[in-house]
Short mmCIF file of N, CA and C in Angstrom, two decimals:
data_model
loop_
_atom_site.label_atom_id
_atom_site.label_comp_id
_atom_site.label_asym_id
_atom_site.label_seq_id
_atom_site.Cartn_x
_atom_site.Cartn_y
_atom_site.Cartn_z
N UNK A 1 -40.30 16.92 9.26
CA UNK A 1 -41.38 16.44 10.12
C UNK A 1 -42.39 15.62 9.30
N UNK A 2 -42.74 16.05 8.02
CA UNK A 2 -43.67 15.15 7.23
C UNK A 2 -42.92 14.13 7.07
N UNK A 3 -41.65 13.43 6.92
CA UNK A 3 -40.96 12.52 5.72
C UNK A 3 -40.96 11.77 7.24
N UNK A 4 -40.76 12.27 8.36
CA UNK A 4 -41.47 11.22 10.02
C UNK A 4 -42.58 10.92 9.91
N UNK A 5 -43.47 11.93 9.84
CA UNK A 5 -45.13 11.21 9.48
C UNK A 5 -45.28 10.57 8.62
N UNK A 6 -44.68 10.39 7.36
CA UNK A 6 -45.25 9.47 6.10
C UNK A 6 -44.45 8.13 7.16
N UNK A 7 -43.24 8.04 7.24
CA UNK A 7 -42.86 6.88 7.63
C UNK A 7 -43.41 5.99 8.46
N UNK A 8 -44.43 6.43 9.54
CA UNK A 8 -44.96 6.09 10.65
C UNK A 8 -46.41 5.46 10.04
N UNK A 9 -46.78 6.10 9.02
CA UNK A 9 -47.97 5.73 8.54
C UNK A 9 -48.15 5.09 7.26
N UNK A 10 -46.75 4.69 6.44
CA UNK A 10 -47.07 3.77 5.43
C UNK A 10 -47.38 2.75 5.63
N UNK A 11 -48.19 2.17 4.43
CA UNK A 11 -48.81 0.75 4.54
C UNK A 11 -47.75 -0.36 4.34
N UNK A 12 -48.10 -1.10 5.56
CA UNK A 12 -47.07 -2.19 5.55
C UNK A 12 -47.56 -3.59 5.73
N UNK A 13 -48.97 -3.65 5.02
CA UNK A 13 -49.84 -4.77 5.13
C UNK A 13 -49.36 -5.88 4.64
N UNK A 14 -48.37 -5.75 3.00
CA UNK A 14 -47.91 -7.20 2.20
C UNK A 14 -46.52 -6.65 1.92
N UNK A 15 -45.97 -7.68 1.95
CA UNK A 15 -44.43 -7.63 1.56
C UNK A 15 -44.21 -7.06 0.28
N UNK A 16 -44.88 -6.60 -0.50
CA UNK A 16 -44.53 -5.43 -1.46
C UNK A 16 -44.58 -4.37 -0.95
N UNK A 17 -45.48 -3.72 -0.04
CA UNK A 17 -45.71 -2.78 0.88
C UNK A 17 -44.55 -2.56 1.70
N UNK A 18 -44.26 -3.50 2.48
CA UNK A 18 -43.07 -3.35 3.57
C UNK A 18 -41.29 -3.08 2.79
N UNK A 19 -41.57 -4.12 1.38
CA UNK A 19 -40.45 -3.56 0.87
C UNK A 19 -40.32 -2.36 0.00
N UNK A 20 -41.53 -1.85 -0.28
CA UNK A 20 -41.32 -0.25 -1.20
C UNK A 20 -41.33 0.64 0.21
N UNK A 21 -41.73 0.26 1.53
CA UNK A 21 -41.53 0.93 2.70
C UNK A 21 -39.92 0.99 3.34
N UNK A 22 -39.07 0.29 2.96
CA UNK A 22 -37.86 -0.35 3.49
C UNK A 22 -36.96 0.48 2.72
N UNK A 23 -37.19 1.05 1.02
CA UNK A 23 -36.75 1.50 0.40
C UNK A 23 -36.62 2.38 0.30
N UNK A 24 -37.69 3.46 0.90
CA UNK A 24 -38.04 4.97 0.89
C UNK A 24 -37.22 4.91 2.23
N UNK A 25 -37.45 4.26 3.35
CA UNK A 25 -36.71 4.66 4.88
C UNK A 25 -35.17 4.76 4.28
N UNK A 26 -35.09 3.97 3.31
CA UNK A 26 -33.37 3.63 3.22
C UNK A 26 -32.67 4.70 2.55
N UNK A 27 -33.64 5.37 1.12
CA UNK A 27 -33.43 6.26 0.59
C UNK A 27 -33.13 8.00 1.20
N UNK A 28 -34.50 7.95 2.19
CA UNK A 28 -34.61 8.67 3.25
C UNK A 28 -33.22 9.45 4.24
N UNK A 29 -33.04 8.30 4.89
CA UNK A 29 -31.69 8.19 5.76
C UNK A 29 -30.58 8.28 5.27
N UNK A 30 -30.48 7.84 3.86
CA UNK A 30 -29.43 7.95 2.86
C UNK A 30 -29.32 9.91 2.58
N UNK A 31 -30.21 10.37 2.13
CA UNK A 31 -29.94 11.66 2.30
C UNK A 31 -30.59 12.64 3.27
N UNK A 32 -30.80 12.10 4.57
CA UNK A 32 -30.66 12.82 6.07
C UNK A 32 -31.77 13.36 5.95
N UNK A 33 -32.15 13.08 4.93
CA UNK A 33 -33.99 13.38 5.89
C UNK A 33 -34.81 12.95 6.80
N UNK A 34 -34.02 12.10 7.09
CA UNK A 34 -35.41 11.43 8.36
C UNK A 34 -33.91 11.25 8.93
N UNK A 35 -34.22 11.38 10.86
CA UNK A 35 -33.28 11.25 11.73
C UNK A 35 -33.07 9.63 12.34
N UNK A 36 -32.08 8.99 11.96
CA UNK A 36 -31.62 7.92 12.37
C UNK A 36 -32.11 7.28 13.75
N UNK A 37 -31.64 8.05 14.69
CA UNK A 37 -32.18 8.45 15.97
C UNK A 37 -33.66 8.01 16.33
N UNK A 38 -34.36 8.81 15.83
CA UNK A 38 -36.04 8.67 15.73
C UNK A 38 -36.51 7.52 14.82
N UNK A 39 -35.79 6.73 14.00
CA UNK A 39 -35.86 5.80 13.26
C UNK A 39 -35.83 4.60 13.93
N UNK A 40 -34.60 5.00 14.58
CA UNK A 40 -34.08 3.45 15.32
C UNK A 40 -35.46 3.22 16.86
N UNK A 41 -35.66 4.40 17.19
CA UNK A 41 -37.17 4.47 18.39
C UNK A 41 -38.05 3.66 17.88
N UNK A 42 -38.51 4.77 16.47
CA UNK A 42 -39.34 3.86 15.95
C UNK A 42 -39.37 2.44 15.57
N UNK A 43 -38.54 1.67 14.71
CA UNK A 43 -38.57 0.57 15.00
C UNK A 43 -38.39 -0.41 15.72
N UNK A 44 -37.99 -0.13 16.62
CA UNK A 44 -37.45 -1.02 17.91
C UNK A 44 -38.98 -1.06 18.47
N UNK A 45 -39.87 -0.48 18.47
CA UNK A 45 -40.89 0.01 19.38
C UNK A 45 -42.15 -0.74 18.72
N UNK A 46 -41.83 -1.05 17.15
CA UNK A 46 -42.81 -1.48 16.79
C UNK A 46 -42.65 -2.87 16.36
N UNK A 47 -41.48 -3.96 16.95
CA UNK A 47 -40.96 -4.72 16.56
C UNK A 47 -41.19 -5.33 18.13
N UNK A 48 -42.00 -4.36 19.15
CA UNK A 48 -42.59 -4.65 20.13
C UNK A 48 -41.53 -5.92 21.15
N UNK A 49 -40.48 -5.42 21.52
CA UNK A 49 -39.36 -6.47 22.20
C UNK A 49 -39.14 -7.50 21.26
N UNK A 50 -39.40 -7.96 20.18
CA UNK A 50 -39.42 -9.47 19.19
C UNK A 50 -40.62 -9.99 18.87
N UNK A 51 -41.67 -9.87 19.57
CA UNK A 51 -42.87 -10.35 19.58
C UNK A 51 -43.27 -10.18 18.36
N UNK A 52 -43.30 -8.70 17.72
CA UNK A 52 -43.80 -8.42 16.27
C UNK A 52 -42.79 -8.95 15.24
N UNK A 53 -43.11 -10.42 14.57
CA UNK A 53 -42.19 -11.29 13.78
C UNK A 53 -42.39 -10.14 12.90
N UNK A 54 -43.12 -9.38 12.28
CA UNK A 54 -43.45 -8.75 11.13
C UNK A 54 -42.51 -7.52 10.90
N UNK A 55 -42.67 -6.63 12.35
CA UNK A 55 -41.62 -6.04 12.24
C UNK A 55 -40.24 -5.61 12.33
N UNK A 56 -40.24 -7.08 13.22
CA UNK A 56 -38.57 -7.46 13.75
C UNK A 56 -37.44 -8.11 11.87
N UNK A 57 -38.56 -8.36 11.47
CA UNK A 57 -37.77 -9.08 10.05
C UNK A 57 -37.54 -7.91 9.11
N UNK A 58 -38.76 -6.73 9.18
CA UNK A 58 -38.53 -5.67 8.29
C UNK A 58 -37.69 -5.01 9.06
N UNK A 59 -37.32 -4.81 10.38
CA UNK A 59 -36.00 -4.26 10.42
C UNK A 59 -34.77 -4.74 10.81
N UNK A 60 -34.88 -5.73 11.01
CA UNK A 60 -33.33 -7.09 10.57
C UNK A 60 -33.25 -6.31 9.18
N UNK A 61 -33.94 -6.80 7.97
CA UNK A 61 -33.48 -6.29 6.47
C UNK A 61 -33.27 -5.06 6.71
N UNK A 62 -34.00 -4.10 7.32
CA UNK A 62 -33.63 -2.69 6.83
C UNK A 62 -32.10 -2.28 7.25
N UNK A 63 -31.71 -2.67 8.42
CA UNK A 63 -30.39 -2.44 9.51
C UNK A 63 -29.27 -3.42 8.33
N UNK A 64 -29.74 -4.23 8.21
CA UNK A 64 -28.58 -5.16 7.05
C UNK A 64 -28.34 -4.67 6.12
N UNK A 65 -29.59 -3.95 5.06
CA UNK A 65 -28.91 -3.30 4.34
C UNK A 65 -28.36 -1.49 3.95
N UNK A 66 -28.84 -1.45 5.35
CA UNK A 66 -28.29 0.18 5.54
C UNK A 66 -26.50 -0.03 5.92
N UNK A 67 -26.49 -1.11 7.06
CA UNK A 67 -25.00 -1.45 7.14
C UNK A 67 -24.35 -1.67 5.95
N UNK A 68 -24.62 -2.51 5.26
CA UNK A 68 -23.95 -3.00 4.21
C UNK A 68 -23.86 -1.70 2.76
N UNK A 69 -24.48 -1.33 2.40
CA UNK A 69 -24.67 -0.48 1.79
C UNK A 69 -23.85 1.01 1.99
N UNK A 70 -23.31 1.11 3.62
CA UNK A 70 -22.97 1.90 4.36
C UNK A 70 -23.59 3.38 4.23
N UNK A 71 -24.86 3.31 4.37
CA UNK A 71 -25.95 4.21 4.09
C UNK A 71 -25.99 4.69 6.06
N UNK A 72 -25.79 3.70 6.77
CA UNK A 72 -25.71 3.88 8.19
C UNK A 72 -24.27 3.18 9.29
N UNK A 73 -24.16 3.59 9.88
CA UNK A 73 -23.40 2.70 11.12
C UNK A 73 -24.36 2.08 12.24
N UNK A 74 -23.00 1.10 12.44
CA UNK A 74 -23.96 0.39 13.55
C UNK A 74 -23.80 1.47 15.05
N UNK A 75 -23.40 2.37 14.88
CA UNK A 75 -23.73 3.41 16.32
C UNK A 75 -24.92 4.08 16.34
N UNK A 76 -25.66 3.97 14.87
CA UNK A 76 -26.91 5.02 14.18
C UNK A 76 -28.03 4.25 15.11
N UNK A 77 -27.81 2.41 15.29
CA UNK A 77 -29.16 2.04 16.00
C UNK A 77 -29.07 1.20 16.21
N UNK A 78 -28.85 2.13 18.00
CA UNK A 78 -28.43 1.45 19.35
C UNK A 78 -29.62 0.45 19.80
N UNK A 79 -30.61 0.63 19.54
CA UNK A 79 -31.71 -0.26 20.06
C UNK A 79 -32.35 -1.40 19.48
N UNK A 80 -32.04 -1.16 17.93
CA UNK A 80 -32.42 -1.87 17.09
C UNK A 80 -31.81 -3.04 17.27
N UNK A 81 -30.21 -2.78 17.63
CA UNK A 81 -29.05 -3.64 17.52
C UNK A 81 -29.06 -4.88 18.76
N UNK A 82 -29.29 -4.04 19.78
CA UNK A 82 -29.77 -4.71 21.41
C UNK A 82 -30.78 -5.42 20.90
N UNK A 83 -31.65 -4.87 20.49
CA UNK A 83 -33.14 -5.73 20.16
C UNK A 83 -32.66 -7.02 19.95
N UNK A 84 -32.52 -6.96 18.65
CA UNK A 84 -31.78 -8.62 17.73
C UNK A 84 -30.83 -9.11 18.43
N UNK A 85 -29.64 -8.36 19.05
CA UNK A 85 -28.70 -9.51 20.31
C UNK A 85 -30.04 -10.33 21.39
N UNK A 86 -30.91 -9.41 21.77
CA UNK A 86 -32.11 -9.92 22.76
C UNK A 86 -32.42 -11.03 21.93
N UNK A 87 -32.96 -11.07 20.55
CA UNK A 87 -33.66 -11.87 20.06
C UNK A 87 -32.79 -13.52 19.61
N UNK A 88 -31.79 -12.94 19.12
CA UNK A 88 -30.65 -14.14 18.70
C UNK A 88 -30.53 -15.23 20.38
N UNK A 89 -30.31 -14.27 21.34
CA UNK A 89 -29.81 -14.82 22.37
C UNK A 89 -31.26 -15.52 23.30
N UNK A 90 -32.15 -15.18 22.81
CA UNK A 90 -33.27 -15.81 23.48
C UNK A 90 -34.00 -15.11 24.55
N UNK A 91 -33.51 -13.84 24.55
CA UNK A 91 -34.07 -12.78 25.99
C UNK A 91 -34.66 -12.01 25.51
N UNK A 92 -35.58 -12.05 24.45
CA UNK A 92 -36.82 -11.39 23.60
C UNK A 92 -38.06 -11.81 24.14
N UNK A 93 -38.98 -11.25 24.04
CA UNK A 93 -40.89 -11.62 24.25
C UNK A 93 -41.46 -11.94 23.23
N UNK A 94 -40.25 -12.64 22.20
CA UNK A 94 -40.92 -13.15 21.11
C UNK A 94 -40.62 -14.83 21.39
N UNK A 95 -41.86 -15.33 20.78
CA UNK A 95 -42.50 -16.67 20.90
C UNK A 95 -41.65 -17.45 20.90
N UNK A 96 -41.46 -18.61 20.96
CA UNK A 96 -39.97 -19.48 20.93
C UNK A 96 -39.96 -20.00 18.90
N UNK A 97 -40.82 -20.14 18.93
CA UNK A 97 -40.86 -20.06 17.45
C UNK A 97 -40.13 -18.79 16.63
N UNK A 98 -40.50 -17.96 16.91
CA UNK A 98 -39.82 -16.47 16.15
C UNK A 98 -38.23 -16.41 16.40
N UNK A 99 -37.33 -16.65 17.44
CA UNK A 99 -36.28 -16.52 17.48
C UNK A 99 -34.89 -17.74 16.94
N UNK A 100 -35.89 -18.85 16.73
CA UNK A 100 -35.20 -19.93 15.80
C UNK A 100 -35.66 -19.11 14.72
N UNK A 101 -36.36 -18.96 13.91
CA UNK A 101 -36.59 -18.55 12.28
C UNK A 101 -35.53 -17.51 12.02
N UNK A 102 -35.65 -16.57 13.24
CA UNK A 102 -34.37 -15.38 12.88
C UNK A 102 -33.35 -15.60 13.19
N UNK A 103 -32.93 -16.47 14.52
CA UNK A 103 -31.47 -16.76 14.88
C UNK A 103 -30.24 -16.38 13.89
N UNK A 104 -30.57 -17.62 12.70
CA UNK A 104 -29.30 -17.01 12.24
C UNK A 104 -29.31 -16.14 11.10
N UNK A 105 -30.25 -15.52 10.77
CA UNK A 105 -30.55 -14.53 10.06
C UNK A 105 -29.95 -13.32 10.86
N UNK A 106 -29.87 -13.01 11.67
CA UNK A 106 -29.80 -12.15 13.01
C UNK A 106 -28.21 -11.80 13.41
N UNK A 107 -27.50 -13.43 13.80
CA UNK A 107 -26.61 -13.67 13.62
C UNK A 107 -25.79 -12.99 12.43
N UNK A 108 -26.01 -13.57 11.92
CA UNK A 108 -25.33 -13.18 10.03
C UNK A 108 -24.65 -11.75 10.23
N UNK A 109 -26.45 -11.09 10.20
CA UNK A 109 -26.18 -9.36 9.95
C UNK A 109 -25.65 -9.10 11.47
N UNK A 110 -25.69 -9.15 12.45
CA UNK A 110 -24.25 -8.81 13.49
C UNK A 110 -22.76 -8.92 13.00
N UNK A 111 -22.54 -10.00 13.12
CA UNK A 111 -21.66 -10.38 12.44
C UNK A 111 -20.63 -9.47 10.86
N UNK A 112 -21.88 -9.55 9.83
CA UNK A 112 -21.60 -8.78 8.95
C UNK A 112 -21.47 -7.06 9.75
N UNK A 113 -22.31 -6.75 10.53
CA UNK A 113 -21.73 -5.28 10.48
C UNK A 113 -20.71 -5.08 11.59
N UNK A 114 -20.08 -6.27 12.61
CA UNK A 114 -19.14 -6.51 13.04
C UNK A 114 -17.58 -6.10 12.39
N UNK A 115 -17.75 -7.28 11.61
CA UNK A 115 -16.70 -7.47 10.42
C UNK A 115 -16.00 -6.26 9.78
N UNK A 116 -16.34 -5.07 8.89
CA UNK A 116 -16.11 -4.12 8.51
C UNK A 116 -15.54 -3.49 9.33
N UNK A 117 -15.61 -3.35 10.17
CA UNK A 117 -15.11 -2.37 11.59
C UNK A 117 -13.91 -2.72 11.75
N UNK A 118 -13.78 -4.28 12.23
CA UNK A 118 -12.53 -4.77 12.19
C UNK A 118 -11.38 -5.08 11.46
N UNK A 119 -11.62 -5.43 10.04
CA UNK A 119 -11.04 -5.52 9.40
C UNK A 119 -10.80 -4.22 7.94
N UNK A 120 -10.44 -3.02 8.70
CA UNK A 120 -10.31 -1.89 8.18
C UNK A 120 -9.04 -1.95 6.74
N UNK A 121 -7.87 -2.43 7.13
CA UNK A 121 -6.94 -2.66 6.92
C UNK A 121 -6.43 -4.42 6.91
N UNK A 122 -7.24 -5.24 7.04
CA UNK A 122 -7.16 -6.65 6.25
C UNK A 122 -7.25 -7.51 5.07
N UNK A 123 -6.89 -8.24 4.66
CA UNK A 123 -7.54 -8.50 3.17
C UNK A 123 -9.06 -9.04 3.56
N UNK A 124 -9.79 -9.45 2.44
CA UNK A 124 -10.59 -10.16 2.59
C UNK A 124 -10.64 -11.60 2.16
N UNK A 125 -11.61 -12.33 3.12
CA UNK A 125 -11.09 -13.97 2.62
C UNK A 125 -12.04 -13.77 1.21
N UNK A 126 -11.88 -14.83 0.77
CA UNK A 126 -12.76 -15.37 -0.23
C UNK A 126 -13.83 -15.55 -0.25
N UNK A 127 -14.48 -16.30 1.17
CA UNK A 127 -15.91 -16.79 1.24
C UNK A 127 -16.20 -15.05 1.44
N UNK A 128 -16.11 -14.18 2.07
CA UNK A 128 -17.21 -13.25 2.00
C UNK A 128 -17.43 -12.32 1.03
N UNK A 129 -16.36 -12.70 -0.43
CA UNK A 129 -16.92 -11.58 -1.44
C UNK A 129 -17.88 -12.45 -2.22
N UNK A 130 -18.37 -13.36 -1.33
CA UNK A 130 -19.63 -13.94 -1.98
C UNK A 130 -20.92 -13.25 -1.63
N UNK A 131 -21.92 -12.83 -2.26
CA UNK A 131 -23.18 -12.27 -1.72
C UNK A 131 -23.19 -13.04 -0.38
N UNK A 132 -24.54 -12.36 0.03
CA UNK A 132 -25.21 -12.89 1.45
C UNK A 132 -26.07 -14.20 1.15
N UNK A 133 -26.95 -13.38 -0.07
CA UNK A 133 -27.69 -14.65 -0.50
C UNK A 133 -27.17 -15.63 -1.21
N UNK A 134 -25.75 -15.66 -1.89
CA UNK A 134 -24.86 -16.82 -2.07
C UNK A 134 -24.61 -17.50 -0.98
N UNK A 135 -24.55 -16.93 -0.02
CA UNK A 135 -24.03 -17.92 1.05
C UNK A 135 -25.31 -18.68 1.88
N UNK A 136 -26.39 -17.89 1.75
CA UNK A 136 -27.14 -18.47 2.78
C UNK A 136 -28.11 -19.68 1.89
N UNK A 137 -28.41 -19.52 0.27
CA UNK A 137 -28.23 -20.83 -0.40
C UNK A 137 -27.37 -22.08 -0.09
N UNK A 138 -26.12 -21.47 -0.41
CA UNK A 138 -25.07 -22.67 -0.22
C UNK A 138 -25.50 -23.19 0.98
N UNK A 139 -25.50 -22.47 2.29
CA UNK A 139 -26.05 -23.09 3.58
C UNK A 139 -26.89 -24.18 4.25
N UNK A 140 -27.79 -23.49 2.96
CA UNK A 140 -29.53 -24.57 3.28
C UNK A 140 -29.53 -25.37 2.35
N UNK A 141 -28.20 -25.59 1.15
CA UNK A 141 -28.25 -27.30 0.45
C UNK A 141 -27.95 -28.29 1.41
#
């Protein structure tokens, strides 16, 4: 019940903040102290339908790298997940500005936690044992 209250009430004023906050949730969930469940409420809730760019981006990263990391599944957060399809697809209450900046940021990590699922038993191509941030460089030359 405390390791819910600290989470709810860390400071998440500057992006050093939000990312030593991103790290403890991740660490957290990683060994089942804080309930996934109540996680995924919480952020969906404070990411306010898309509107909150601030907290829709800290939990795009957090969901990307809990997937990837396989610290979580994408069944762990059902709302989070809807959220960002809302937001990618344009049926968010976030500004028309906010859902181009994330689009394909958004995209990506669907996608990426798509992928794994499906290809249990496939090889992998080439382009994706490139980092994320290898690719999304290469992208924006």
């Amino acid at each position: 019940k405390d390791m819910g209250t600290w989470s709810t009430y860390a400071p998440t004023n500057t992006e050093q903040q939000r990312r030593l906050h991103r790290t403890v949730l991740l660490l957290l969930v990683r060994s089942r102290l804080l309930s996934v469940h109540d996680l995924d409420s919480f952020l969906a809730a404070r990411a306010d339908n898309g509107s909150n760019h601030i907290w829709l981006e800290f939990s795009l990263l957090f969901i990307r790298t809990a997937f990837m990391e396989k610290i979580a599944t994408t069944a762990d957060f059902p709302k989070l997940l809807d959220l960002m399809s809302q937001v990618a697809e344009g049926r968010s209450d976030a500004s028309a500005q906010i859902p181009q900046s994330f689009r394909k940021p958004i995209l990506l990590m669907l996608e990426e936690a798509r992928v794994p699922a499906l290809q249990i038993h496939a090889p992998v191509p080439a382009s994706a044992s490139k980092s994320v941030e290898t690719q999304q460089l290469e992208s924006s030359s």
